[in-house]
Coordinates of C-alpha atoms and ligand atoms in Angstrom, one line a residue:
M1 CA 25.7 -22.9 11.2
V2 CA 24.0 -19.6 10.8
S3 CA 26.7 -16.9 11.2
A4 CA 26.7 -14.7 14.4
S5 CA 25.1 -11.7 12.5
Y6 CA 22.1 -13.6 11.3
A7 CA 22.0 -15.2 14.9
R8 CA 20.6 -11.7 16.0
L9 CA 18.3 -11.2 13.5
I10 CA 14.4 -12.3 14.0
T11 CA 12.9 -13.4 10.8
L12 CA 9.3 -12.6 10.2
E13 CA 8.2 -16.2 10.8
E14 CA 9.6 -15.7 14.7
F15 CA 7.9 -11.7 14.8
I16 CA 4.3 -13.5 13.4
I17 CA 4.6 -15.6 16.0
Q18 CA 5.5 -13.5 18.6
G19 CA 2.2 -11.3 17.6
Q20 CA 0.1 -14.2 17.3
N21 CA 0.9 -14.7 20.9
N22 CA 0.5 -11.7 22.2
F23 CA -2.5 -11.3 21.3
K24 CA -5.2 -13.7 22.9
G25 CA -7.9 -15.3 21.3
A26 CA -5.4 -15.6 17.7
T27 CA -6.8 -18.8 15.9
G28 CA -3.4 -18.5 13.6
E29 CA -5.7 -17.7 10.7
L30 CA -4.0 -14.5 10.3
S31 CA -0.6 -15.0 11.0
Q32 CA -1.0 -17.8 8.0
L33 CA -2.5 -15.4 5.5
L34 CA 0.6 -13.1 6.5
R35 CA 2.9 -15.6 5.5
D36 CA 1.2 -16.5 2.2
I37 CA 1.1 -12.9 1.5
A38 CA 4.9 -13.0 2.2
L39 CA 5.3 -16.1 0.0
A40 CA 3.7 -14.1 -3.3
A41 CA 6.1 -11.6 -2.3
K42 CA 8.9 -13.7 -2.7
I43 CA 7.9 -15.2 -6.1
I44 CA 7.0 -11.7 -7.4
S45 CA 10.3 -10.3 -6.1
N46 CA 12.4 -12.9 -7.5
E47 CA 9.9 -12.2 -11.2
V48 CA 10.6 -8.3 -10.9
N49 CA 14.0 -8.4 -10.5
K50 CA 15.0 -10.7 -13.6
A51 CA 12.2 -9.1 -15.8
G52 CA 14.5 -7.2 -17.5
I53 CA 16.0 -10.5 -19.3
T54 CA 13.0 -12.6 -19.5
N55 CA 9.9 -12.1 -22.2
I56 CA 7.9 -11.0 -19.2
L57 CA 8.7 -7.4 -20.4
G58 CA 5.9 -5.4 -22.7
L59 CA 2.1 -5.5 -23.3
D60 CA -0.1 -8.5 -23.7
G61 CA -2.4 -6.2 -25.5
S62 CA -5.4 -6.8 -22.7
T63 CA -6.3 -3.7 -20.4
N64 CA -7.7 -3.9 -16.6
V65 CA -10.8 -2.4 -15.4
Q66 CA -8.9 1.4 -15.2
G67 CA -8.6 1.1 -19.2
E68 CA -4.6 1.1 -18.9
M69 CA -2.4 -1.0 -21.1
V70 CA -1.9 -4.1 -18.6
K71 CA 1.9 -5.5 -18.8
R72 CA 2.4 -9.0 -18.2
L73 CA 4.2 -8.5 -14.3
D74 CA 0.9 -7.2 -13.1
I75 CA -1.2 -10.0 -14.7
F76 CA 1.9 -12.4 -13.1
S77 CA 1.6 -10.8 -9.7
N78 CA -2.0 -10.9 -9.5
D79 CA -2.2 -14.5 -10.0
Q80 CA 0.5 -14.8 -7.3
M81 CA -1.1 -13.3 -5.2
R82 CA -4.6 -15.2 -5.9
H83 CA -2.7 -18.4 -5.9
A84 CA -1.4 -17.6 -2.2
L85 CA -4.1 -16.0 -0.5
S86 CA -6.4 -19.0 -1.7
R87 CA -3.9 -21.6 -0.5
S88 CA -4.8 -21.7 3.3
G89 CA -8.4 -21.4 3.0
N90 CA -9.2 -18.3 5.3
V91 CA -9.7 -15.9 2.4
C92 CA -13.4 -16.3 1.0
M93 CA -13.0 -12.9 -1.7
I94 CA -10.4 -11.2 -3.2
I95 CA -10.7 -7.8 -4.9
S96 CA -7.8 -7.0 -7.1
E97 CA -7.4 -3.7 -9.3
E98 CA -6.6 -6.5 -12.2
N99 CA -10.3 -7.8 -12.1
D100 CA -13.2 -5.7 -12.4
E101 CA -15.2 -7.7 -10.0
P102 CA -14.4 -8.9 -6.8
V103 CA -13.4 -12.7 -7.0
R104 CA -14.6 -15.7 -4.9
T105 CA -12.2 -18.2 -3.8
R106 CA -12.9 -22.0 -3.4
S107 CA -13.3 -21.2 0.5
S108 CA -16.3 -19.9 0.8
Q109 CA -16.2 -20.1 4.6
G110 CA -12.9 -18.2 4.5
K111 CA -13.0 -15.9 7.5
Y112 CA -11.0 -13.0 5.2
V113 CA -11.6 -10.5 2.8
V114 CA -8.4 -9.1 0.8
A115 CA -8.2 -5.9 -1.3
M116 CA -4.9 -5.7 -3.3
D117 CA -3.3 -3.4 -5.8
P118 CA -0.8 -6.8 -6.8
L119 CA 1.4 -4.5 -9.0
D120 CA 1.7 -0.7 -8.1
G121 CA 3.1 1.4 -10.6
S122 CA 3.4 -1.2 -13.2
S123 CA 4.1 1.8 -15.8
N124 CA 7.3 2.1 -14.4
I125 CA 8.7 -1.5 -14.9
D126 CA 10.2 -1.0 -18.3
V127 CA 12.3 2.1 -16.8
N128 CA 13.4 -0.3 -13.9
V129 CA 11.8 2.3 -11.1
S130 CA 10.5 0.5 -7.9
I131 CA 7.2 -0.8 -8.0
G132 CA 4.9 -2.6 -5.1
T133 CA 2.3 -4.8 -4.1
I134 CA -0.4 -3.5 -1.9
F135 CA -3.1 -5.0 0.4
S136 CA -5.7 -4.8 2.7
V137 CA -7.3 -7.2 5.0
F138 CA -10.9 -7.2 6.4
S139 CA -12.9 -9.8 8.3
R140 CA -15.7 -10.4 6.4
K141 CA -19.4 -9.7 7.3
T142 CA -21.5 -12.3 6.3
D143 CA -21.8 -15.5 8.0
R144 CA -19.3 -18.1 7.3
T145 CA -22.2 -21.0 6.0
Q146 CA -23.0 -18.5 3.3
A147 CA -21.5 -17.3 0.1
P148 CA -19.4 -14.0 0.7
D149 CA -21.0 -11.1 -1.3
I150 CA -20.9 -7.2 -2.0
T151 CA -21.3 -6.4 1.7
D152 CA -17.7 -8.0 2.6
A153 CA -16.1 -6.2 -0.3
L154 CA -17.6 -2.9 1.0
Q155 CA -16.2 -2.1 3.9
A156 CA -14.7 1.1 5.7
G157 CA -11.0 2.1 6.4
T158 CA -11.7 1.9 9.9
D159 CA -12.7 -2.0 9.6
Q160 CA -9.3 -2.9 8.1
I161 CA -7.6 -5.8 10.2
A162 CA -4.2 -5.6 8.6
A163 CA -2.9 -3.7 5.8
G164 CA 0.6 -3.5 4.1
F165 CA 3.0 -3.3 1.0
V166 CA 5.7 -4.6 -0.5
L167 CA 8.7 -2.7 -2.1
Y168 CA 10.5 -4.1 -5.1
G169 CA 13.7 -2.0 -5.2
S170 CA 16.8 -2.1 -4.5
S171 CA 16.1 -4.4 -1.8
T172 CA 12.6 -6.3 -1.4
T173 CA 11.0 -4.7 1.6
L174 CA 7.6 -6.0 3.4
V175 CA 5.5 -3.4 5.8
Y176 CA 2.9 -4.0 7.4
T177 CA 0.4 -3.5 10.3
T178 CA -1.9 -5.0 12.3
G179 CA -3.3 -2.5 14.1
M180 CA -0.2 -2.7 16.6
G181 CA 2.1 -0.6 14.9
V182 CA 4.0 -0.8 12.2
S183 CA 6.9 -3.3 11.0
V184 CA 9.5 -3.3 8.5
F185 CA 10.8 -6.4 7.0
T186 CA 14.0 -6.7 4.3
L187 CA 14.3 -9.9 2.2
D188 CA 17.4 -11.8 1.8
P189 CA 17.2 -13.6 -1.9
G190 CA 20.2 -15.7 -0.8
L191 CA 18.3 -17.2 2.1
G192 CA 14.5 -16.6 0.8
E193 CA 14.3 -15.2 4.3
F194 CA 12.4 -11.8 5.4
F195 CA 14.3 -10.6 8.5
L196 CA 13.2 -7.8 10.7
S197 CA 14.8 -4.4 10.0
E198 CA 12.5 -2.0 12.2
R199 CA 9.7 -2.4 14.4
S200 CA 7.4 0.4 15.6
V201 CA 8.1 2.7 12.8
R202 CA 7.4 6.2 13.8
I203 CA 6.8 9.1 11.2
P204 CA 9.0 12.1 11.5
A205 CA 6.4 15.1 13.0
F206 CA 8.0 16.9 10.0
G207 CA 10.2 16.2 7.1
P208 CA 11.8 18.8 4.3
A209 CA 9.6 17.0 1.5
Y210 CA 7.0 17.2 -0.4
S211 CA 5.5 14.9 -3.0
L212 CA 3.2 15.2 -5.9
N213 CA 2.8 15.4 -9.6
E214 CA 3.8 19.0 -10.2
G215 CA 2.9 18.8 -13.7
H216 CA -1.1 18.9 -12.5
I217 CA -0.1 22.0 -10.0
N218 CA -2.5 24.2 -12.4
Q219 CA -5.3 21.6 -12.2
C220 CA -5.1 21.5 -8.5
S221 CA -7.1 23.4 -6.0
R222 CA -6.1 27.2 -4.7
A223 CA -5.2 25.4 -1.2
V224 CA -2.6 22.8 -3.4
Q225 CA -1.0 25.6 -5.1
Q226 CA -0.7 27.9 -2.4
Y227 CA 0.9 24.9 -0.1
V228 CA 3.6 24.2 -3.1
K229 CA 3.8 27.7 -3.2
Q230 CA 4.9 27.9 0.6
C231 CA 7.6 24.6 0.2
R232 CA 9.3 26.5 -2.5
Q233 CA 9.9 29.6 -0.1
P234 CA 13.1 29.5 1.9
D235 CA 12.4 28.4 5.3
K236 CA 13.3 31.3 8.0
I237 CA 15.7 28.9 10.2
S238 CA 17.2 26.7 7.3
G239 CA 17.2 29.4 4.6
R240 CA 16.7 26.6 2.1
P241 CA 13.1 25.7 0.7
Q242 CA 11.8 22.2 1.1
Q243 CA 12.7 19.0 -1.5
C244 CA 10.3 17.9 -4.3
R245 CA 10.6 14.3 -4.2
Y246 CA 8.2 12.6 -6.6
I247 CA 9.2 8.7 -8.1
G248 CA 5.5 8.4 -9.6
S249 CA 5.4 5.2 -7.8
M250 CA 3.2 5.1 -4.9
V251 CA 4.3 2.6 -2.5
S252 CA 8.2 4.4 -3.5
D253 CA 6.7 7.6 -2.5
V254 CA 4.7 6.3 0.6
Y255 CA 7.8 4.5 1.9
R256 CA 10.0 7.6 1.8
T257 CA 7.7 9.8 2.9
L258 CA 7.2 7.1 6.1
L259 CA 10.7 7.0 6.7
N260 CA 11.9 10.6 6.3
G261 CA 8.6 12.6 6.8
G262 CA 6.9 15.2 4.6
I263 CA 4.0 14.7 2.8
F264 CA 2.8 12.5 -0.6
M265 CA -0.2 14.1 -2.2
Y266 CA -2.2 12.5 -5.1
P267 CA -4.7 15.3 -5.2
E268 CA -7.9 15.8 -7.1
T269 CA -7.7 17.9 -10.3
T270 CA -9.7 19.1 -13.3
A271 CA -9.2 16.2 -15.5
L272 CA -9.3 13.9 -12.1
P273 CA -12.2 15.5 -9.9
K274 CA -12.3 12.6 -7.7
G275 CA -8.2 11.9 -7.3
K276 CA -6.8 9.2 -9.6
L277 CA -5.8 6.7 -6.6
R278 CA -7.8 3.7 -5.6
L279 CA -9.8 4.4 -2.0
L280 CA -9.8 0.8 -1.2
Y281 CA -6.6 -0.8 -1.9
E282 CA -4.3 1.7 -2.5
C283 CA -5.8 5.0 0.3
Y284 CA -7.2 3.0 2.9
P285 CA -4.3 0.6 3.2
M286 CA -2.0 3.4 3.4
A287 CA -3.4 5.5 5.5
F288 CA -3.7 2.8 8.2
I289 CA -0.3 2.3 8.3
V290 CA 0.7 6.0 8.2
E291 CA -1.4 6.9 11.1
Q292 CA -0.1 3.6 12.9
A293 CA 3.3 5.2 12.5
G294 CA 1.7 8.5 13.9
G295 CA 1.0 10.5 10.6
K296 CA -2.0 11.7 8.9
A297 CA -4.1 10.8 6.1
V298 CA -7.0 12.8 4.8
D299 CA -9.2 13.8 1.3
C300 CA -9.5 17.1 -0.2
R301 CA -12.3 17.9 2.1
N302 CA -9.9 17.2 4.7
T303 CA -11.8 13.9 6.1
R304 CA -9.6 11.4 7.5
I305 CA -9.5 8.8 4.4
L306 CA -10.3 6.0 7.0
D307 CA -13.8 7.4 7.1
V308 CA -14.1 8.2 3.8
P309 CA -17.1 5.9 2.8
L310 CA -16.7 3.3 0.1
T311 CA -19.9 2.5 -2.5
Q312 CA -17.6 1.2 -5.1
I313 CA -14.6 -1.4 -4.9
H314 CA -12.7 0.9 -8.1
Q315 CA -13.6 4.0 -5.7
R316 CA -11.2 6.7 -6.6
S317 CA -9.9 9.1 -3.7
S318 CA -8.1 12.2 -3.7
I319 CA -5.2 11.7 -1.1
Y320 CA -3.1 13.7 1.3
L321 CA -0.7 11.5 3.7
G322 CA 2.7 12.1 5.5
S323 CA 4.0 14.0 9.1
P324 CA 1.6 15.5 11.5
T325 CA 3.3 19.3 11.3
N326 CA 3.2 19.0 7.4
M327 CA -0.2 17.7 6.8
D328 CA -1.4 20.4 9.6
T329 CA 0.0 23.0 7.9
L330 CA -1.3 21.7 4.5
T331 CA -4.9 21.5 5.6
A332 CA -4.9 24.5 7.3
L333 CA -5.3 25.9 3.6
F334 CA -8.4 23.7 2.9
Ligands
P6P401 P1 1.1 10.0 -12.1 C1 1.1 4.2 -10.8 O1 0.7 4.5 -11.9 C2 0.4 5.2 -9.9 O2 -1.0 4.3 -9.2 C3 0.5 5.3 -8.4 O3 1.8 4.7 -7.8 C4 1.4 6.5 -8.5 O4 1.5 7.3 -7.3 C5 0.7 7.6 -9.5 O5 0.1 6.2 -10.0 C6 1.3 8.2 -10.2 O6 0.2 9.0 -11.1 O7 -0.5 10.8 -12.7 O8 1.8 11.1 -11.1 O9 1.9 9.2 -13.0

């Protein structure tokens, strides 16, 4: 007998079915893809939450395409996501931060292409800071009778049909959109079930926090330096300056910005003139989600992130995203 409190909750499965029923012509393939991602999220969450007591911590000595030392949880997460995405036969190609080239699955006729950062923020693993999985879903461009190719990988941000992230924090949270608003689910680890915790998330029009790595501030543009200087000034009404909040894990910084409002920035710097974050599997999905919640996301040219052309799968981009009021104040300085 499910207790009364659970009886009122909506599971991810129920929500997916509702979404599918509301979408004429839905074949259930995207629904199955979302289920597969949720399964991988549960498996990764279980491993992340016990990483402190297993031998999975530490370096395995390999490096990824970014040239960063890779921690074993990164590899584990990449494997779990690839296994999960290959289960349904709906995914023909996977692009991952952990793989130099796009990976064709065994399902060459699959309808979808998934781009992902399987474990973003992994440099925070050993200090128990929240980390996450970020994913983006596209429909393939090539005909299903032929093998997928690079044109299926190099698509526009506006071509995304779904995007989301999983935050492995004090609770495991799944946030995703299929273009019909942003929904948030929280995992009950005891039941192994994601329950709907918020539907149709709306980012506040304004938020009192700015988020960037201020250690880089002297390498940032004059506009960013001026914006941060303005944030530090006492507000005319509240008499207080804005808060600086920076966790150094994109999924955490974006999730806080989504719920509380404010602005997250990873600007271009003299050391990283194209920015640090990856356009395809970090900036595109986060921009899709923030826009679906009523926010804005642009690059250093004030170009909408979703309109920034993708020419290489691991292409970097600057990114500024958040509440409309905060974003308008910043972009007026560009
Ligand atoms: P920095 C984590 O390594 C990451 O890829 C993002 O999750 C995060 O926003 C950014 O890099 C942090 O970079 O240079 O501030 O350590």
